[in-house]
């Protein structure tokens, strides 16, 4: 039995990990296709942008933990399930046709990018750890440059941060970056708090749709009390040249534009397979995570995670689907593996049911919010609950320990505030050796190739 897993994110990693533990020797051969070779623990990306967690500590190597699974570094470009074959473009550029007996699709979603002028050229997403590092370096480099300038429009532009999207990722990133910027003022006496300008833009009338209205309003008040501007019922109409124009008529210049306006369907899954998808481009999935419907199941095809429309049996709303978050993706991966093994052995597969453990968000160092039904906790306790939950949720004890040690060192010595924008052009210093003018230009200001290189990362990621 050849099992092919497309995607090594939460659901894909946990599916393969559990299959290795549950399958008997020789019972099946498992192959995972993923271009990166590691799973990114996305809930920690906002803390990576703020320097609270080291970038390498939020990723889990697939090869280190999937000992008997075959790994293929590449993108699946098409699936022909009728003939049990998948087409894969390897990272080296060659094309492979991979045969399989059973298919598991856990390719995740992509950042939902709207056709707004300037967004493709200016914005940075937040699906991958590389993007989080680029955001952090851009903000730190902006402080260095702004400190050498007199007060005025250019300094204000450099110290203006805009986050589009008021969901959990957007709000957490916004709060963490605001916390980082505020703490940096101690190290930059030339810059004062009024020089900072932080904007959160949300198209709906409220932020954090995952919590109820009261906690959502409290978060807005909390961010505004910290000096931020929250624009609700506002859409970005243009971002050309870093000039943000909103549907409300407001306009301002920004140096850092972070796009976190929700998920879009994975284009390969939505357009290049012969599997059934819904009107949003998500795979139609039964409650037991098999592809298809109760009336017309697709043999030997399974799916989970953000690329699948999984029925939410814990919800009382008719037709409800599980929300695309880490809680569900991790548990769906584990459940999918158990069902695959049961199916192989002729046993009964079980439907996926998961009752929410509540929602928790960090809003910056020592600040957070937690809600479970009517219970709402705010402030430092909620922040500790956020850290406690996610350090337990990130896979492997080695990663848990590394994250804990970084948090402890941050408490004792503060955050590391060194930017490394040169990693985007690693050969620049070598090529410029011996020429003072080239050495200086190789460092590059914020608007140079070095400063804006993060923008090139947008199309390079493989969404989880």
CSV table of C-alpha atoms in Angstrom, one decimal:
chain,number,residue,atom,x,y,z
A,1,UNK,CA,0.0,0.0,0.0
A,2,UNK,CA,1.5,3.3,-1.1
A,3,UNK,CA,0.2,6.3,0.8
A,4,UNK,CA,1.0,9.8,-0.6
A,5,UNK,CA,0.6,12.8,1.7
A,6,UNK,CA,0.6,16.2,-0.1
A,7,UNK,CA,1.7,18.9,2.3
A,8,UNK,CA,3.8,18.8,5.4
A,9,UNK,CA,2.1,21.4,7.6
A,10,UNK,CA,0.2,20.7,10.8
A,11,UNK,CA,-2.2,18.1,9.4
A,12,UNK,CA,0.3,16.5,7.1
A,13,UNK,CA,3.0,16.3,9.7
A,14,UNK,CA,0.8,14.8,12.3
A,15,UNK,CA,-0.8,12.4,9.9
A,16,UNK,CA,2.6,11.0,8.8
A,17,UNK,CA,3.9,11.0,12.4
A,18,UNK,CA,1.0,9.0,13.7
A,19,UNK,CA,1.1,6.6,10.7
A,20,UNK,CA,4.7,5.8,11.5
A,21,UNK,CA,3.7,4.9,15.1
A,22,UNK,CA,0.6,2.9,14.2
A,23,UNK,CA,1.5,1.1,11.0
A,24,UNK,CA,3.0,-2.4,11.2
A,25,UNK,CA,6.3,-3.0,9.4
A,26,UNK,CA,5.6,-3.5,5.7
A,27,UNK,CA,2.0,-2.6,6.0
A,28,UNK,CA,2.3,0.6,4.0
A,29,UNK,CA,4.9,2.9,2.4
A,30,UNK,CA,4.3,6.6,3.3
A,31,UNK,CA,5.6,9.5,1.1
A,32,UNK,CA,5.3,13.2,2.0
A,33,UNK,CA,5.6,15.9,-0.7
A,34,UNK,CA,6.5,19.4,0.7
A,35,UNK,CA,8.8,22.1,-0.7
A,36,UNK,CA,10.2,23.2,2.7
A,37,UNK,CA,11.0,20.1,4.6
A,38,UNK,CA,9.7,21.4,7.8
A,39,UNK,CA,6.5,22.2,9.6
A,40,UNK,CA,5.9,25.8,10.7
A,41,UNK,CA,4.1,26.3,14.0
A,42,UNK,CA,2.2,29.4,12.8
A,43,UNK,CA,0.7,30.5,16.2
A,44,UNK,CA,4.3,31.6,17.2
A,45,UNK,CA,4.9,33.7,14.1
A,46,UNK,CA,3.6,36.9,15.7
A,47,UNK,CA,6.1,36.4,18.5
A,48,UNK,CA,8.9,35.8,15.9
A,49,UNK,CA,8.1,39.2,14.4
A,50,UNK,CA,8.6,40.7,17.9
A,51,UNK,CA,11.8,38.8,18.7
A,52,UNK,CA,10.1,36.9,21.6
A,53,UNK,CA,10.7,33.5,19.9
A,54,UNK,CA,13.7,32.5,17.7
A,55,UNK,CA,12.7,31.8,14.1
A,56,UNK,CA,14.3,28.3,14.0
A,57,UNK,CA,12.5,27.2,17.1
A,58,UNK,CA,9.0,27.5,15.5
A,59,UNK,CA,9.8,25.0,12.8
A,60,UNK,CA,10.0,21.2,13.1
A,61,UNK,CA,12.2,19.3,10.7
A,62,UNK,CA,10.2,16.6,8.8
A,63,UNK,CA,13.2,14.4,8.2
A,64,UNK,CA,14.3,14.5,11.8
A,65,UNK,CA,11.0,13.2,13.1
A,66,UNK,CA,9.7,11.1,10.2
A,67,UNK,CA,12.3,8.4,10.2
A,68,UNK,CA,10.7,5.8,7.9
A,69,UNK,CA,8.7,8.2,5.6
A,70,UNK,CA,10.0,9.0,2.2
A,71,UNK,CA,10.4,12.8,1.7
A,72,UNK,CA,10.2,14.6,-1.6
A,73,UNK,CA,11.1,18.3,-1.6
A,74,UNK,CA,8.8,19.9,-4.1
A,75,UNK,CA,5.3,21.2,-5.0
A,76,UNK,CA,2.4,19.1,-6.2
A,77,UNK,CA,1.2,20.8,-9.3
A,78,UNK,CA,-1.7,18.4,-10.3
A,79,UNK,CA,-3.5,15.3,-9.0
A,80,UNK,CA,-5.2,12.7,-11.3
A,81,UNK,CA,-6.9,10.6,-8.7
A,82,UNK,CA,-8.7,8.6,-11.3
A,83,UNK,CA,-5.3,7.2,-12.4
A,84,UNK,CA,-3.8,7.4,-8.9
A,85,UNK,CA,-1.0,9.7,-9.9
A,86,UNK,CA,0.3,13.1,-8.8
A,87,UNK,CA,2.6,15.5,-10.7
A,88,UNK,CA,5.3,17.1,-8.6
A,89,UNK,CA,7.8,19.8,-9.4
A,90,UNK,CA,10.9,19.3,-7.3
A,91,UNK,CA,12.8,22.2,-5.8
A,92,UNK,CA,15.5,21.5,-8.3
A,93,UNK,CA,13.0,22.1,-11.1
A,94,UNK,CA,12.5,18.6,-12.4
A,95,UNK,CA,9.0,17.0,-12.9
A,96,UNK,CA,8.0,13.8,-11.3
A,97,UNK,CA,4.9,11.6,-11.7
A,98,UNK,CA,4.3,9.8,-8.5
A,99,UNK,CA,1.9,6.8,-8.3
A,100,UNK,CA,0.0,6.0,-5.2
A,101,UNK,CA,-2.8,3.7,-3.8
A,102,UNK,CA,-4.1,6.1,-1.2
A,103,UNK,CA,-4.0,9.9,-1.2
A,104,UNK,CA,-4.0,12.3,1.7
A,105,UNK,CA,-4.2,16.0,0.9
A,106,UNK,CA,-3.1,18.4,3.6
A,107,UNK,CA,-1.6,21.2,1.5
A,108,UNK,CA,-3.1,24.0,3.5
A,109,UNK,CA,-4.4,27.4,2.3
A,110,UNK,CA,-2.6,30.5,0.9
A,111,UNK,CA,-2.8,34.1,1.9
A,112,UNK,CA,-5.9,35.8,0.4
A,113,UNK,CA,-4.5,38.5,-1.7
A,114,UNK,CA,-6.9,41.0,-3.3
A,115,UNK,CA,-6.3,42.8,-6.6
A,116,UNK,CA,-5.6,46.2,-4.9
A,117,UNK,CA,-3.0,48.5,-6.5
A,118,UNK,CA,0.4,48.3,-4.8
A,119,UNK,CA,-0.4,45.4,-2.5
A,120,UNK,CA,1.6,42.8,-4.4
A,121,UNK,CA,4.6,45.1,-4.5
A,122,UNK,CA,4.5,46.5,-1.0
A,123,UNK,CA,2.9,43.9,1.4
A,124,UNK,CA,4.5,41.1,3.4
A,125,UNK,CA,2.2,38.1,4.3
A,126,UNK,CA,2.5,36.1,7.5
A,127,UNK,CA,2.2,32.4,6.6
A,128,UNK,CA,5.9,31.5,6.7
A,129,UNK,CA,8.7,32.0,9.2
A,130,UNK,CA,10.8,33.8,6.5
A,131,UNK,CA,8.1,36.5,6.4
A,132,UNK,CA,8.0,36.9,10.1
A,133,UNK,CA,11.8,37.4,10.2
A,134,UNK,CA,11.6,39.9,7.4
A,135,UNK,CA,9.0,41.9,9.2
A,136,UNK,CA,11.1,42.0,12.4
A,137,UNK,CA,14.2,43.0,10.5
A,138,UNK,CA,12.3,45.7,8.6
A,139,UNK,CA,11.0,47.3,11.8
A,140,UNK,CA,14.4,47.2,13.5
A,141,UNK,CA,16.2,48.6,10.5
A,142,UNK,CA,13.6,51.4,10.3
A,143,UNK,CA,14.5,52.4,13.9
A,144,UNK,CA,18.1,52.6,13.0
A,145,UNK,CA,17.5,54.8,10.0
A,146,UNK,CA,14.8,57.0,11.7
A,147,UNK,CA,17.2,57.7,14.7
A,148,UNK,CA,19.5,59.5,12.3
A,149,UNK,CA,16.8,61.7,10.8
A,150,UNK,CA,15.2,64.9,12.3
A,151,UNK,CA,11.5,64.8,13.2
A,152,UNK,CA,9.4,65.1,10.1
A,153,UNK,CA,7.4,63.2,7.4
A,154,UNK,CA,10.3,60.8,6.5
A,155,UNK,CA,10.9,59.8,10.1
A,156,UNK,CA,7.1,59.3,10.6
A,157,UNK,CA,6.9,57.1,7.4
A,158,UNK,CA,9.7,54.9,8.6
A,159,UNK,CA,8.0,54.4,12.0
A,160,UNK,CA,4.6,53.7,10.6
A,161,UNK,CA,3.4,50.1,10.6
A,162,UNK,CA,0.1,48.9,9.0
A,163,UNK,CA,-1.5,45.6,9.5
A,164,UNK,CA,-4.4,44.6,7.3
A,165,UNK,CA,-6.8,42.0,8.8
A,166,UNK,CA,-8.4,41.9,12.2
A,167,UNK,CA,-8.4,38.2,12.7
A,168,UNK,CA,-6.3,36.4,15.3
A,169,UNK,CA,-3.1,36.5,13.2
A,170,UNK,CA,-3.4,40.2,12.4
A,171,UNK,CA,-4.3,41.3,15.9
A,172,UNK,CA,-1.6,39.2,17.5
A,173,UNK,CA,1.0,40.5,15.1
A,174,UNK,CA,-0.2,44.1,15.6
A,175,UNK,CA,0.0,43.8,19.4
A,176,UNK,CA,3.4,42.1,19.4
A,177,UNK,CA,4.9,44.7,17.0
A,178,UNK,CA,3.5,47.5,19.0
A,179,UNK,CA,5.0,46.0,22.1
A,180,UNK,CA,8.4,45.6,20.4
A,181,UNK,CA,8.3,49.2,19.1
A,182,UNK,CA,7.4,50.6,22.5
A,183,UNK,CA,10.2,48.7,24.2
A,184,UNK,CA,12.7,49.8,21.6
A,185,UNK,CA,12.3,53.5,22.7
A,186,UNK,CA,14.6,52.8,25.6
A,187,UNK,CA,17.4,52.0,23.2
A,188,UNK,CA,16.7,54.9,20.9
A,189,UNK,CA,16.6,58.1,22.9
A,190,UNK,CA,16.4,60.1,19.6
A,191,UNK,CA,12.9,58.6,19.0
A,192,UNK,CA,9.8,59.4,21.1
A,193,UNK,CA,6.5,57.6,21.4
A,194,UNK,CA,4.6,60.2,19.3
A,195,UNK,CA,7.0,59.3,16.4
A,196,UNK,CA,5.4,55.9,16.3
A,197,UNK,CA,2.3,55.3,14.1
A,198,UNK,CA,0.5,51.9,14.2
A,199,UNK,CA,-2.6,51.2,12.1
A,200,UNK,CA,-4.8,48.1,12.1
A,201,UNK,CA,-7.3,47.9,9.2
A,202,UNK,CA,-10.3,45.6,9.2
A,203,UNK,CA,-13.1,45.6,6.6
A,204,UNK,CA,-15.7,44.3,9.1
A,205,UNK,CA,-17.4,46.3,11.9
A,206,UNK,CA,-15.3,44.5,14.5
A,207,UNK,CA,-12.1,42.6,15.0
A,208,UNK,CA,-11.5,39.1,16.4
A,209,UNK,CA,-14.6,37.4,15.1
A,210,UNK,CA,-13.5,34.3,17.1
A,211,UNK,CA,-14.5,36.0,20.3
A,212,UNK,CA,-17.8,37.6,21.3
A,213,UNK,CA,-18.6,41.3,20.9
A,214,UNK,CA,-17.6,42.4,24.4
A,215,UNK,CA,-14.1,41.0,24.4
A,216,UNK,CA,-13.6,42.3,20.8
A,217,UNK,CA,-14.5,45.8,21.9
A,218,UNK,CA,-12.2,45.6,24.8
A,219,UNK,CA,-9.3,44.6,22.6
A,220,UNK,CA,-9.9,47.7,20.4
A,221,UNK,CA,-10.0,50.0,23.5
A,222,UNK,CA,-6.8,48.3,24.8
A,223,UNK,CA,-4.9,48.9,21.6
A,224,UNK,CA,-6.1,52.5,21.3
A,225,UNK,CA,-5.0,53.2,24.9
A,226,UNK,CA,-1.5,52.0,23.8
A,227,UNK,CA,-1.5,54.6,21.1
A,228,UNK,CA,-2.6,52.5,18.1
A,229,UNK,CA,-5.3,53.4,15.5
A,230,UNK,CA,-7.9,50.8,14.7
A,231,UNK,CA,-9.8,51.3,11.5
A,232,UNK,CA,-12.9,49.2,11.3
A,233,UNK,CA,-15.3,49.1,8.4
A,234,UNK,CA,-12.4,50.2,6.3
A,235,UNK,CA,-10.8,48.7,3.2
A,236,UNK,CA,-7.4,49.4,1.6
A,237,UNK,CA,-8.1,50.8,-1.8
A,238,UNK,CA,-4.5,51.5,-2.8
A,239,UNK,CA,-1.0,50.8,-1.4
A,240,UNK,CA,1.1,52.2,-4.3
A,241,UNK,CA,4.5,53.3,-3.2
A,242,UNK,CA,3.7,52.7,0.4
A,243,UNK,CA,0.9,55.3,0.4
A,244,UNK,CA,-2.1,53.6,2.1
A,245,UNK,CA,-5.5,54.9,1.0
A,246,UNK,CA,-8.6,53.6,2.8
A,247,UNK,CA,-12.2,53.5,1.7
A,248,UNK,CA,-13.0,55.9,4.6
A,249,UNK,CA,-11.0,58.6,2.8
A,250,UNK,CA,-8.0,58.4,5.2
A,251,UNK,CA,-4.5,58.2,3.8
A,252,UNK,CA,-1.0,57.9,5.2
A,253,UNK,CA,2.4,56.7,4.3
A,254,UNK,CA,3.8,53.4,5.7
A,255,UNK,CA,7.1,51.7,5.7
A,256,UNK,CA,5.8,48.3,6.7
A,257,UNK,CA,2.6,46.8,5.3
A,258,UNK,CA,1.6,43.4,6.7
A,259,UNK,CA,-1.2,41.5,4.9
A,260,UNK,CA,-3.2,39.2,7.1
A,261,UNK,CA,-6.7,39.4,5.5
A,262,UNK,CA,-7.6,35.8,5.7
A,263,UNK,CA,-7.0,32.6,3.8
A,264,UNK,CA,-7.5,31.8,0.1
A,265,UNK,CA,-8.0,28.3,-1.3
A,266,UNK,CA,-4.9,26.5,-2.5
A,267,UNK,CA,-4.9,27.0,-6.3
A,268,UNK,CA,-3.6,23.5,-7.0
A,269,UNK,CA,-6.3,21.9,-5.0
A,270,UNK,CA,-9.0,24.2,-6.3
A,271,UNK,CA,-8.1,24.0,-10.0
A,272,UNK,CA,-5.7,21.1,-10.8
A,273,UNK,CA,-7.3,18.0,-9.3
A,274,UNK,CA,-10.2,15.8,-10.3
A,275,UNK,CA,-11.5,15.8,-6.7
A,276,UNK,CA,-14.7,17.5,-5.7
A,277,UNK,CA,-14.4,21.1,-4.3
A,278,UNK,CA,-17.0,23.5,-3.1
A,279,UNK,CA,-17.6,27.1,-4.3
A,280,UNK,CA,-14.7,28.4,-2.2
A,281,UNK,CA,-12.2,25.9,-3.7
A,282,UNK,CA,-12.0,23.7,-0.6
A,283,UNK,CA,-12.1,19.9,-0.9
A,284,UNK,CA,-15.5,18.4,0.0
A,285,UNK,CA,-14.9,16.2,3.0
A,286,UNK,CA,-17.1,13.9,5.0
A,287,UNK,CA,-17.1,13.9,8.8
A,288,UNK,CA,-14.7,10.9,8.8
A,289,UNK,CA,-12.2,13.0,6.7
A,290,UNK,CA,-12.7,11.0,3.5
A,291,UNK,CA,-13.1,13.1,0.4
A,292,UNK,CA,-16.5,13.3,-1.1
A,293,UNK,CA,-20.0,13.3,0.4
A,294,UNK,CA,-22.0,10.6,2.3
A,295,UNK,CA,-23.8,9.8,-0.9
A,296,UNK,CA,-20.8,9.9,-3.2
A,297,UNK,CA,-17.5,9.1,-1.4
A,298,UNK,CA,-14.3,9.2,-3.3
A,299,UNK,CA,-12.4,5.9,-2.8
A,300,UNK,CA,-8.9,6.1,-1.3
A,301,UNK,CA,-8.8,9.9,-0.9
A,302,UNK,CA,-8.6,11.7,2.5
A,303,UNK,CA,-8.1,15.4,3.4
A,304,UNK,CA,-7.7,17.6,6.5
A,305,UNK,CA,-6.6,21.1,7.5
A,306,UNK,CA,-7.2,24.4,5.8
A,307,UNK,CA,-7.7,23.0,2.3
A,308,UNK,CA,-10.7,20.9,3.4
A,309,UNK,CA,-14.3,21.8,4.2
A,310,UNK,CA,-14.6,19.5,7.3
A,311,UNK,CA,-18.1,19.4,8.9
A,312,UNK,CA,-18.1,20.7,12.4
A,313,UNK,CA,-20.1,18.1,14.3
A,314,UNK,CA,-19.6,20.0,17.6
A,315,UNK,CA,-21.5,23.0,16.3
A,316,UNK,CA,-25.3,23.4,16.5
A,317,UNK,CA,-25.4,25.5,13.3
A,318,UNK,CA,-26.5,23.5,10.3
A,319,UNK,CA,-23.8,23.0,7.7
A,320,UNK,CA,-21.1,24.4,10.0
A,321,UNK,CA,-17.5,23.7,9.0
A,322,UNK,CA,-14.4,23.6,11.3
A,323,UNK,CA,-12.6,26.9,11.4
A,324,UNK,CA,-9.1,26.9,9.9
A,325,UNK,CA,-6.9,27.0,13.0
A,326,UNK,CA,-4.1,25.0,14.6
A,327,UNK,CA,-6.4,23.3,17.1
A,328,UNK,CA,-8.4,21.6,14.4
A,329,UNK,CA,-5.5,21.0,12.0
A,330,UNK,CA,-3.4,19.1,14.6
A,331,UNK,CA,-6.3,17.0,15.8
A,332,UNK,CA,-7.6,16.3,12.3
A,333,UNK,CA,-4.1,15.0,11.3
A,334,UNK,CA,-4.0,12.6,14.3
A,335,UNK,CA,-7.6,11.5,13.6
A,336,UNK,CA,-7.0,11.0,9.9
A,337,UNK,CA,-4.0,8.8,10.6
A,338,UNK,CA,-6.1,6.7,13.0
A,339,UNK,CA,-8.9,6.4,10.4
A,340,UNK,CA,-6.5,5.4,7.6
A,341,UNK,CA,-5.1,2.6,9.8
A,342,UNK,CA,-8.5,1.5,10.7
A,343,UNK,CA,-9.6,1.5,7.1
A,344,UNK,CA,-6.5,-0.6,6.0
A,345,UNK,CA,-7.4,-3.2,8.7
A,346,UNK,CA,-11.0,-3.4,7.8
A,347,UNK,CA,-12.2,-1.7,11.0
A,348,UNK,CA,-14.7,1.1,11.4
A,349,UNK,CA,-13.6,4.7,10.9
A,350,UNK,CA,-14.8,7.4,13.2
A,351,UNK,CA,-16.2,10.9,12.5
A,352,UNK,CA,-14.1,13.8,13.6
A,353,UNK,CA,-15.5,15.8,16.5
A,354,UNK,CA,-13.7,18.4,18.5
A,355,UNK,CA,-15.1,20.8,21.0
A,356,UNK,CA,-13.2,24.1,21.2
A,357,UNK,CA,-10.8,24.6,24.1
A,358,UNK,CA,-11.5,28.3,23.9
A,359,UNK,CA,-9.6,31.1,22.2
A,360,UNK,CA,-6.5,32.9,23.5
A,361,UNK,CA,-4.5,35.7,21.9
A,362,UNK,CA,-1.3,37.5,22.8
A,363,UNK,CA,-1.4,41.3,22.5
A,364,UNK,CA,2.2,41.9,23.3
A,365,UNK,CA,4.5,41.2,26.2
A,366,UNK,CA,2.4,40.6,29.3
A,367,UNK,CA,-0.9,41.4,27.6
A,368,UNK,CA,-3.5,38.9,26.3
A,369,UNK,CA,-7.1,37.8,26.2
A,370,UNK,CA,-8.7,34.4,26.7
A,371,UNK,CA,-12.4,33.4,26.2
A,372,UNK,CA,-14.1,30.1,26.8
A,373,UNK,CA,-17.8,30.4,26.4
A,374,UNK,CA,-18.8,33.1,28.9
A,375,UNK,CA,-15.5,33.1,30.8
A,376,UNK,CA,-13.2,36.0,29.7
A,377,UNK,CA,-9.7,36.6,31.1
A,378,UNK,CA,-7.7,39.6,30.2
A,379,UNK,CA,-4.2,40.9,30.9
A,380,UNK,CA,-1.1,39.1,32.1
A,381,UNK,CA,-2.9,35.9,33.2
A,382,UNK,CA,-4.3,35.5,29.7
A,383,UNK,CA,-0.9,36.1,28.2
A,384,UNK,CA,0.6,33.4,30.4
A,385,UNK,CA,-2.2,31.1,29.4
A,386,UNK,CA,-1.4,31.8,25.7
A,387,UNK,CA,2.2,30.9,26.3
A,388,UNK,CA,1.4,27.9,28.3
A,389,UNK,CA,-1.0,26.4,25.8
A,390,UNK,CA,1.2,26.9,22.8
A,391,UNK,CA,4.4,25.7,24.4
A,392,UNK,CA,2.5,22.5,25.2
A,393,UNK,CA,1.0,22.4,21.7
A,394,UNK,CA,4.2,22.8,19.6
A,395,UNK,CA,5.4,19.3,18.7
A,396,UNK,CA,8.5,17.6,20.3
A,397,UNK,CA,10.0,18.2,23.7
A,398,UNK,CA,13.1,19.6,22.1
A,399,UNK,CA,11.2,22.5,20.6
A,400,UNK,CA,9.2,23.1,23.8
A,401,UNK,CA,12.5,23.4,25.7
A,402,UNK,CA,14.1,25.7,23.2
A,403,UNK,CA,11.1,28.1,23.3
A,404,UNK,CA,11.0,28.1,27.1
A,405,UNK,CA,14.7,28.9,27.3
A,406,UNK,CA,14.3,31.9,24.9
A,407,UNK,CA,11.4,33.2,27.0
A,408,UNK,CA,13.5,32.9,30.2
A,409,UNK,CA,16.4,34.7,28.6
A,410,UNK,CA,14.1,37.5,27.4
A,411,UNK,CA,12.9,38.0,30.9
A,412,UNK,CA,16.4,38.2,32.3
A,413,UNK,CA,18.2,40.1,29.5
A,414,UNK,CA,15.5,41.6,27.3
A,415,UNK,CA,14.8,41.0,23.6
A,416,UNK,CA,17.5,40.8,21.1
A,417,UNK,CA,17.2,43.9,19.0
A,418,UNK,CA,19.8,43.3,16.3
A,419,UNK,CA,18.5,43.3,12.7
A,420,UNK,CA,20.1,41.1,10.0
A,421,UNK,CA,18.8,42.5,6.7
A,422,UNK,CA,21.9,41.4,4.9
A,423,UNK,CA,20.8,37.8,4.9
A,424,UNK,CA,18.6,38.7,2.0
A,425,UNK,CA,21.8,39.4,0.0
A,426,UNK,CA,24.4,37.1,1.6
A,427,UNK,CA,27.0,37.7,-1.2
A,428,UNK,CA,26.8,41.5,-1.2
A,429,UNK,CA,29.6,42.0,1.3
A,430,UNK,CA,31.9,39.5,-0.4
A,431,UNK,CA,31.4,41.1,-3.8
A,432,UNK,CA,31.9,44.6,-2.4
A,433,UNK,CA,35.1,43.7,-0.5
A,434,UNK,CA,37.8,46.3,-1.1
A,435,UNK,CA,35.5,49.0,-2.4
A,436,UNK,CA,34.3,51.4,0.3
A,437,UNK,CA,31.5,52.8,-1.8
A,438,UNK,CA,30.2,49.3,-2.7
A,439,UNK,CA,30.6,48.2,1.0
A,440,UNK,CA,28.4,51.1,2.1
A,441,UNK,CA,25.8,50.5,-0.6
A,442,UNK,CA,25.7,46.8,0.0
A,443,UNK,CA,24.2,47.5,3.4
A,444,UNK,CA,21.4,49.4,1.8
A,445,UNK,CA,18.9,51.8,3.2
A,446,UNK,CA,15.3,50.7,3.9
A,447,UNK,CA,14.2,51.4,0.4
A,448,UNK,CA,17.1,49.6,-1.3
A,449,UNK,CA,17.1,46.0,-2.6
A,450,UNK,CA,18.4,44.9,0.9
A,451,UNK,CA,15.6,46.8,2.7
A,452,UNK,CA,12.8,45.7,0.4
A,453,UNK,CA,14.0,42.2,-0.3
A,454,UNK,CA,11.4,40.8,2.1
A,455,UNK,CA,8.8,41.7,-0.5
A,456,UNK,CA,10.2,39.0,-2.7
A,457,UNK,CA,9.4,36.4,-0.1
A,458,UNK,CA,5.7,36.8,-0.7
A,459,UNK,CA,5.5,34.5,-3.7
A,460,UNK,CA,8.1,32.1,-2.4
A,461,UNK,CA,6.2,30.5,0.5
A,462,UNK,CA,4.2,27.4,0.6
A,463,UNK,CA,1.1,28.1,2.7
A,464,UNK,CA,0.2,25.8,5.6
